[in-house]
Structure formats: C-alpha cells, structure tokens
Amino acid sequence: MILTVTLNTALDITYRVRSLRPHASHRVSEVIERPGGKGVNVGRVLAALGHEVTVTGFAGGGTGRAVRDRLAGTRGLTDALVAVAGATRRTVAVVDERSGDTTQLNEPGPQIAPAEWGMFLDRYEGLLAGASAVALCGSLPPGVPVGAYAGLVRTARSFGVPVLLDTSGEPLRRGVAARPDIIKPNADELAELTGSHDPLRATRDARRRGAHAVVASLGPDGLLAATPDGHWQATPPARVHGNPTGAGDSAVAALLSGLVERLPWPDRLSRAVALSAATVRAPAAGEFDPAVYEELRARVPVTTVLSAP
C-alpha cells in the first residue's frame, strides 16, 4: 500500500469559459467537481495506475463530505481522512477555452485544533505500519505547525518507509533537513530553498541540505533529477497545451510508482514526464487518458547531464 498525506484537502472546481476577461460577466460552459489537494490527486493517479493507495489528512464540513463521497467510488483507493470541525477548502480553476490558459483561486483551508492534529498523528503512525512508501504533499492549513512535514518525515524514516516530500517555503526548508528520500520542487520553490536560480546547482545544493534525491519541475522543459546514481533531464516530446492543474501531482504519482516498483531513474523520469503531459492534455483537471500517456511515454527523451562543479 502507498500512503499519501494531504493536510489541506480541497474540493476542486473547474469552470470552462469561452474567454476570461477581467471586470466582465461570463457564461460557464462546463463545471467539473472532483476531490483535490495534492496528496489526494496523487492517490487518485496511483490508483488509476493499478496501485493500492490510502489517503489521509483532514476533511470537514459540507465540502469535506463532498470530497469523501467522490473518493468512495475510486477503485483501489482507501479513505483514511480525519474528520475535523472546520470546512474543507475549495479551489477554483477557470479555463479560458480561447487561449487555453487557466486561472487558479485557492482558499486557505480550515483551522486545525491541537486535538485534531493529535488524532492525525495517531492515524498516520498506524497507517505507516502497512505502507511501502509515503507522499507528503501540499500546503499546511492554519493551526498545523510549520515544522509538521519534518516531523512526519522523521516518523516515516523510523518505520523504514521511504518518503517523497512535495511542498514549498518554510515547510519545505524544514522538511529537507529531516532527510526525505525525494523532494519534488518546481523551479521557483527550488530557487527559494537554495538561493540559486541555476537548476542544476540548486538541485545539488538541495541534496547537501538533506534530500536524498531531488526532482525539479522545469515547466515546459520537463524534469531535472539529481540522485545518488546520477543526474538526468527528461523533457516532453512536444509542447503540451491544456490545463496544467494536477500535472505536478501526476509526476509525483509516477515517481512514487517507480520507487515502489524499483525502476531505474531514467524510467521513473520518462513515466513522470509522460503522465504529467497527459494530464495537461486531458479535458478535466487531474485526469489522464491512458492511451495518450503510453504514447507520450514511448517518446520522452531522457539525457544524462553533468553535475555542477
């Protein structure tokens, strides 16, 4: 079983409009609602890839019930979310059909009480006993300690469970010091962590700070990986247009699946780039067409790069 942690779950709402214009009224051509939050997205993609997945974190209020109701029908996925008094947040993506651009609006999330945080920690330790890997993903809701991910990384390591950390800012900085197996920042998050805007130097520096391996998202330029086994870059075979919501989470799912399947790093990266690109091309945020994924995966170039001096 792969465990994914989403401390700030969400109900993702996607609106499609013909053309998004400031200060104007718009007719929405389509509305799609789905369970969200980075770790939930990762779990849904892993389940679609055939893995047994358990998702945990927090859910509360009417939006929390909507999230859990939609998760209930996902084959291969077990809901182990902790109920809280506050309402789960909503995220709204507005897709401009004419340009293909997406505008994202993210609520902050519910206030988590100390007793609720304690309940989650008990749940987390219980789930680690049966986990082959764990993903710690996304932002922290109000009330959760800023060093939460660092503690969760250490707990997973004490159980011998490999950890992938996908967050940003101070939670990432503290989490890296706890020595996760993989971190997956984007270029901006990596620069904020290390102070370097050269991705290759920055990935190397992030490893010195504690990460065993670093896989950096470079947007249209794909993924750059710095690992104990070498450095590689994987790029999409062509420019991809569509909705990028959930694309990074698909990459995380691919990296986790490659980890538990013990794939070589180049294979993990080609899987991650192809799955991310297939997610961008899908009409619904966070979904992917398996046929498109397989076709893209066969054409993803992975090249060896030299480490920064």
Coordinates of C-alpha atoms in Angstrom, one line a residue:
M1 CA 0.0 0.0 0.0
I2 CA 1.2 3.5 -0.9
L3 CA 0.2 6.2 1.6
T4 CA -0.5 9.8 0.6
V5 CA -0.9 12.7 3.1
T6 CA -2.9 15.8 2.2
L7 CA -3.1 18.0 5.3
N8 CA -5.1 20.7 3.2
T9 CA -7.5 18.7 1.1
A10 CA -9.9 20.5 -1.2
L11 CA -12.9 20.3 -3.4
D12 CA -11.5 21.2 -6.8
I13 CA -14.0 23.1 -9.1
T14 CA -13.2 23.7 -12.7
Y15 CA -15.1 26.3 -14.8
R16 CA -14.7 26.5 -18.5
V17 CA -15.5 29.8 -20.2
R18 CA -15.1 30.9 -23.8
S19 CA -12.8 33.8 -22.9
L20 CA -11.8 35.1 -19.4
R21 CA -11.9 38.9 -19.2
P22 CA -11.4 41.0 -16.1
H23 CA -14.4 43.0 -14.8
A24 CA -16.8 41.1 -17.0
S25 CA -19.7 38.6 -16.5
H26 CA -19.1 35.1 -18.0
R27 CA -21.3 32.2 -19.0
V28 CA -19.8 28.9 -17.8
S29 CA -19.9 26.2 -20.4
E30 CA -19.0 23.3 -18.1
V31 CA -18.5 22.7 -14.4
I32 CA -16.4 19.8 -13.0
E33 CA -16.0 19.0 -9.3
R34 CA -13.6 16.4 -8.0
P35 CA -11.7 15.6 -4.8
G36 CA -8.5 17.5 -4.6
G37 CA -5.4 18.6 -2.6
K38 CA -2.0 17.5 -3.9
G39 CA -1.9 14.2 -2.0
V40 CA -5.4 13.3 -2.9
N41 CA -4.6 13.9 -6.6
V42 CA -1.5 11.8 -6.3
G43 CA -3.6 9.0 -4.7
R44 CA -6.2 9.0 -7.5
V45 CA -3.5 8.8 -10.2
L46 CA -1.7 6.0 -8.4
A47 CA -5.0 4.1 -8.1
A48 CA -5.5 4.6 -11.9
L49 CA -2.0 3.1 -12.4
G50 CA -3.1 0.0 -10.5
H51 CA -1.6 0.6 -7.1
E52 CA -3.4 0.1 -3.8
V53 CA -3.5 3.6 -2.1
T54 CA -4.6 5.0 1.2
V55 CA -5.2 8.7 1.5
T56 CA -5.1 10.5 4.8
G57 CA -5.2 14.1 6.1
F58 CA -8.2 16.2 7.1
A59 CA -11.7 16.6 5.8
G60 CA -14.6 18.6 7.3
G61 CA -17.9 20.4 6.6
G62 CA -20.0 20.1 3.5
T63 CA -17.0 20.3 1.2
G64 CA -15.3 17.6 3.2
R65 CA -18.3 15.4 2.8
A66 CA -18.3 16.1 -1.0
V67 CA -14.6 15.1 -1.2
R68 CA -15.2 11.8 0.7
D69 CA -18.3 11.0 -1.3
R70 CA -16.3 11.3 -4.6
L71 CA -13.4 9.3 -3.2
A72 CA -15.7 6.5 -2.3
G73 CA -16.1 5.3 -5.9
T74 CA -12.4 5.2 -6.6
R75 CA -11.2 1.6 -7.2
G76 CA -8.0 0.8 -5.3
L77 CA -8.2 3.8 -3.0
T78 CA -9.0 3.8 0.7
D79 CA -10.2 6.9 2.6
A80 CA -8.4 7.3 5.9
L81 CA -9.1 11.1 6.3
V82 CA -9.5 12.5 9.8
A83 CA -12.8 14.4 10.4
V84 CA -12.4 18.0 11.6
A85 CA -14.8 20.7 12.7
G86 CA -13.8 23.2 10.1
A87 CA -14.8 23.1 6.5
T88 CA -12.5 21.7 3.8
R89 CA -11.4 24.4 1.4
R90 CA -12.4 24.8 -2.3
T91 CA -10.1 25.6 -5.2
V92 CA -11.5 27.1 -8.4
A93 CA -9.8 26.8 -11.8
V94 CA -11.2 28.9 -14.6
V95 CA -10.2 27.6 -18.0
D96 CA -10.1 30.1 -20.9
E97 CA -11.1 28.0 -23.9
R98 CA -9.8 30.5 -26.4
S99 CA -6.3 30.9 -25.0
G100 CA -6.0 27.6 -23.2
D101 CA -4.8 29.4 -20.0
T102 CA -6.0 28.5 -16.5
T103 CA -6.6 30.9 -13.6
Q104 CA -6.5 29.3 -10.2
L105 CA -8.1 30.5 -6.9
N106 CA -7.1 28.7 -3.7
E107 CA -8.8 29.1 -0.3
P108 CA -6.6 28.8 2.8
G109 CA -8.2 25.8 4.5
P110 CA -9.8 25.1 7.9
Q111 CA -8.3 25.9 11.3
I112 CA -6.9 22.7 12.7
A113 CA -7.2 22.3 16.5
P114 CA -4.4 20.7 18.6
A115 CA -6.6 17.8 19.4
E116 CA -7.3 17.2 15.7
W117 CA -3.6 17.4 14.9
G118 CA -3.0 14.8 17.6
M119 CA -5.7 12.5 16.1
F120 CA -4.0 12.7 12.7
L121 CA -0.6 11.8 14.1
D122 CA -2.1 8.7 15.7
R123 CA -3.7 7.8 12.4
Y124 CA -0.5 8.4 10.5
E125 CA 1.6 6.1 12.7
G126 CA -1.0 3.4 12.4
L127 CA -1.0 3.6 8.6
L128 CA 2.8 3.6 8.2
A129 CA 3.0 0.1 9.5
G130 CA 1.5 -1.2 6.3
A131 CA 2.9 1.3 3.8
S132 CA 5.5 0.7 1.1
A133 CA 6.1 4.5 0.6
V134 CA 4.5 7.7 1.7
A135 CA 4.0 11.1 -0.1
L136 CA 3.7 14.2 2.0
C137 CA 2.1 16.8 -0.3
G138 CA 0.8 20.4 -0.4
S139 CA 0.3 23.4 1.8
L140 CA -0.4 23.4 5.6
P141 CA -3.8 24.5 6.8
P142 CA -4.0 27.1 9.7
G143 CA -3.1 25.6 13.0
V144 CA -0.7 22.9 11.8
P145 CA 2.9 23.5 12.9
V146 CA 5.2 24.9 10.3
G147 CA 7.6 22.0 11.0
A148 CA 4.9 19.4 10.6
Y149 CA 6.5 17.8 7.5
A150 CA 9.9 17.5 9.1
G151 CA 8.3 15.5 12.0
L152 CA 6.3 13.3 9.6
V153 CA 9.4 12.6 7.5
R154 CA 11.3 11.5 10.7
T155 CA 8.4 9.3 11.8
A156 CA 8.3 7.6 8.4
R157 CA 12.0 7.0 8.5
S158 CA 11.7 5.4 11.9
F159 CA 9.3 2.9 10.3
G160 CA 11.7 2.3 7.4
V161 CA 9.2 3.8 4.9
P162 CA 10.7 5.9 2.0
V163 CA 9.3 9.5 1.8
L164 CA 8.6 11.8 -1.0
L165 CA 8.0 15.5 0.1
D166 CA 6.2 17.9 -2.2
T167 CA 5.7 21.3 -0.6
S168 CA 7.2 24.8 -0.6
G169 CA 8.5 27.7 1.5
E170 CA 9.4 27.1 5.2
P171 CA 7.7 23.7 5.4
L172 CA 10.0 22.5 2.6
R173 CA 13.1 24.1 4.2
R174 CA 12.5 22.3 7.5
G175 CA 11.3 19.1 5.8
V176 CA 14.5 18.8 3.7
A177 CA 16.6 18.9 6.9
A178 CA 14.8 15.7 8.1
R179 CA 16.3 13.9 5.1
P180 CA 13.4 12.8 2.9
D181 CA 14.2 10.3 0.1
I182 CA 12.9 12.5 -2.7
I183 CA 11.7 16.1 -2.9
K184 CA 9.9 17.5 -6.0
P185 CA 10.0 21.3 -6.0
N186 CA 9.3 23.5 -9.1
A187 CA 12.0 25.9 -10.3
D188 CA 10.7 28.8 -8.1
E189 CA 10.4 26.6 -5.0
L190 CA 13.9 25.2 -5.6
A191 CA 15.4 28.7 -6.0
E192 CA 13.7 29.9 -2.8
L193 CA 15.1 26.9 -0.9
T194 CA 18.7 27.2 -2.1
G195 CA 19.1 30.9 -3.3
S196 CA 20.3 29.7 -6.7
H197 CA 18.5 30.2 -10.0
D198 CA 20.6 27.7 -11.8
P199 CA 18.6 24.5 -11.6
L200 CA 21.5 22.1 -11.7
R201 CA 23.4 23.9 -9.0
A202 CA 20.2 24.2 -7.0
T203 CA 19.4 20.5 -7.1
R204 CA 22.9 19.7 -5.9
D205 CA 22.6 22.2 -3.1
A206 CA 19.2 20.8 -2.1
R207 CA 20.8 17.4 -1.7
R208 CA 23.5 18.8 0.5
R209 CA 20.7 20.2 2.7
G210 CA 19.4 16.7 3.3
A211 CA 17.3 15.4 0.4
H212 CA 18.5 12.0 -0.8
A213 CA 17.2 12.8 -4.4
V214 CA 15.8 16.0 -5.9
V215 CA 13.5 16.0 -8.9
A216 CA 12.8 19.6 -10.0
S217 CA 9.9 20.6 -12.3
L218 CA 11.0 22.9 -15.0
G219 CA 7.6 23.5 -16.6
P220 CA 7.8 23.0 -20.4
D221 CA 11.4 21.9 -20.1
G222 CA 10.4 18.8 -18.1
L223 CA 12.1 17.3 -15.1
L224 CA 15.7 17.6 -13.8
A225 CA 16.8 14.9 -11.3
A226 CA 19.8 14.9 -9.0
T227 CA 20.2 11.5 -7.4
P228 CA 23.0 9.3 -5.8
D229 CA 23.0 7.4 -9.1
G230 CA 23.5 10.4 -11.4
H231 CA 21.8 13.4 -13.0
W232 CA 19.2 13.3 -15.7
Q233 CA 16.8 15.6 -17.6
A234 CA 13.6 14.3 -19.1
T235 CA 11.6 16.6 -21.5
P236 CA 8.2 16.3 -23.1
P237 CA 8.4 15.1 -26.8
A238 CA 6.4 18.2 -27.9
R239 CA 4.9 21.4 -26.4
V240 CA 1.8 20.5 -24.5
H241 CA -1.3 22.8 -24.3
G242 CA -4.2 22.4 -21.9
N243 CA -5.0 22.7 -18.2
P244 CA -1.9 22.3 -16.0
T245 CA -3.9 21.7 -12.8
G246 CA -2.8 18.4 -11.3
A247 CA 0.1 17.8 -13.7
G248 CA 2.7 18.1 -11.0
D249 CA 0.7 15.7 -8.8
S250 CA 0.7 13.2 -11.7
A251 CA 4.5 13.5 -11.8
V252 CA 4.7 12.7 -8.1
A253 CA 2.5 9.7 -8.6
A254 CA 4.8 8.5 -11.4
L255 CA 7.9 8.9 -9.2
L256 CA 6.2 7.0 -6.3
S257 CA 5.1 4.2 -8.6
G258 CA 8.7 4.0 -10.0
L259 CA 10.1 4.0 -6.5
V260 CA 8.0 1.1 -5.2
E261 CA 8.5 -0.8 -8.5
R262 CA 12.3 -0.3 -8.2
L263 CA 12.6 1.2 -11.7
P264 CA 15.9 2.8 -12.8
W265 CA 15.8 6.6 -12.5
P266 CA 15.6 7.3 -16.3
D267 CA 12.4 5.1 -16.4
R268 CA 10.9 6.9 -13.5
L269 CA 11.5 10.2 -15.1
S270 CA 10.1 9.2 -18.5
R271 CA 7.0 7.9 -16.7
A272 CA 6.7 11.2 -14.7
V273 CA 7.0 13.5 -17.7
A274 CA 4.6 11.5 -19.9
L275 CA 2.0 11.2 -17.1
S276 CA 2.3 15.0 -16.4
A277 CA 1.9 15.9 -20.1
A278 CA -1.1 13.5 -20.5
T279 CA -2.7 15.2 -17.5
V280 CA -2.3 18.7 -19.1
R281 CA -3.9 17.4 -22.3
A282 CA -6.9 15.9 -20.5
P283 CA -10.2 18.0 -20.5
A284 CA -10.8 17.6 -16.8
A285 CA -8.1 18.8 -14.3
G286 CA -6.1 16.0 -12.7
E287 CA -7.3 13.3 -15.1
F288 CA -5.4 11.5 -17.9
D289 CA -6.0 9.3 -20.9
P290 CA -4.0 6.0 -20.5
A291 CA -3.6 5.7 -24.3
V292 CA -2.2 9.3 -24.5
Y293 CA 0.1 8.5 -21.5
E294 CA 1.5 5.4 -23.1
E295 CA 2.0 7.1 -26.5
L296 CA 3.9 10.0 -24.8
R297 CA 6.0 7.8 -22.6
A298 CA 7.5 6.0 -25.6
R299 CA 8.7 9.3 -26.9
V300 CA 10.1 11.1 -23.8
P301 CA 13.9 11.7 -24.2
V302 CA 16.0 11.3 -21.0
T303 CA 19.5 12.6 -21.2
T304 CA 22.4 12.4 -18.8
V305 CA 23.6 15.8 -17.5
L306 CA 26.9 16.7 -15.8
S307 CA 26.8 17.6 -12.2
A308 CA 27.5 21.2 -11.3
P309 CA 31.1 21.7 -10.0

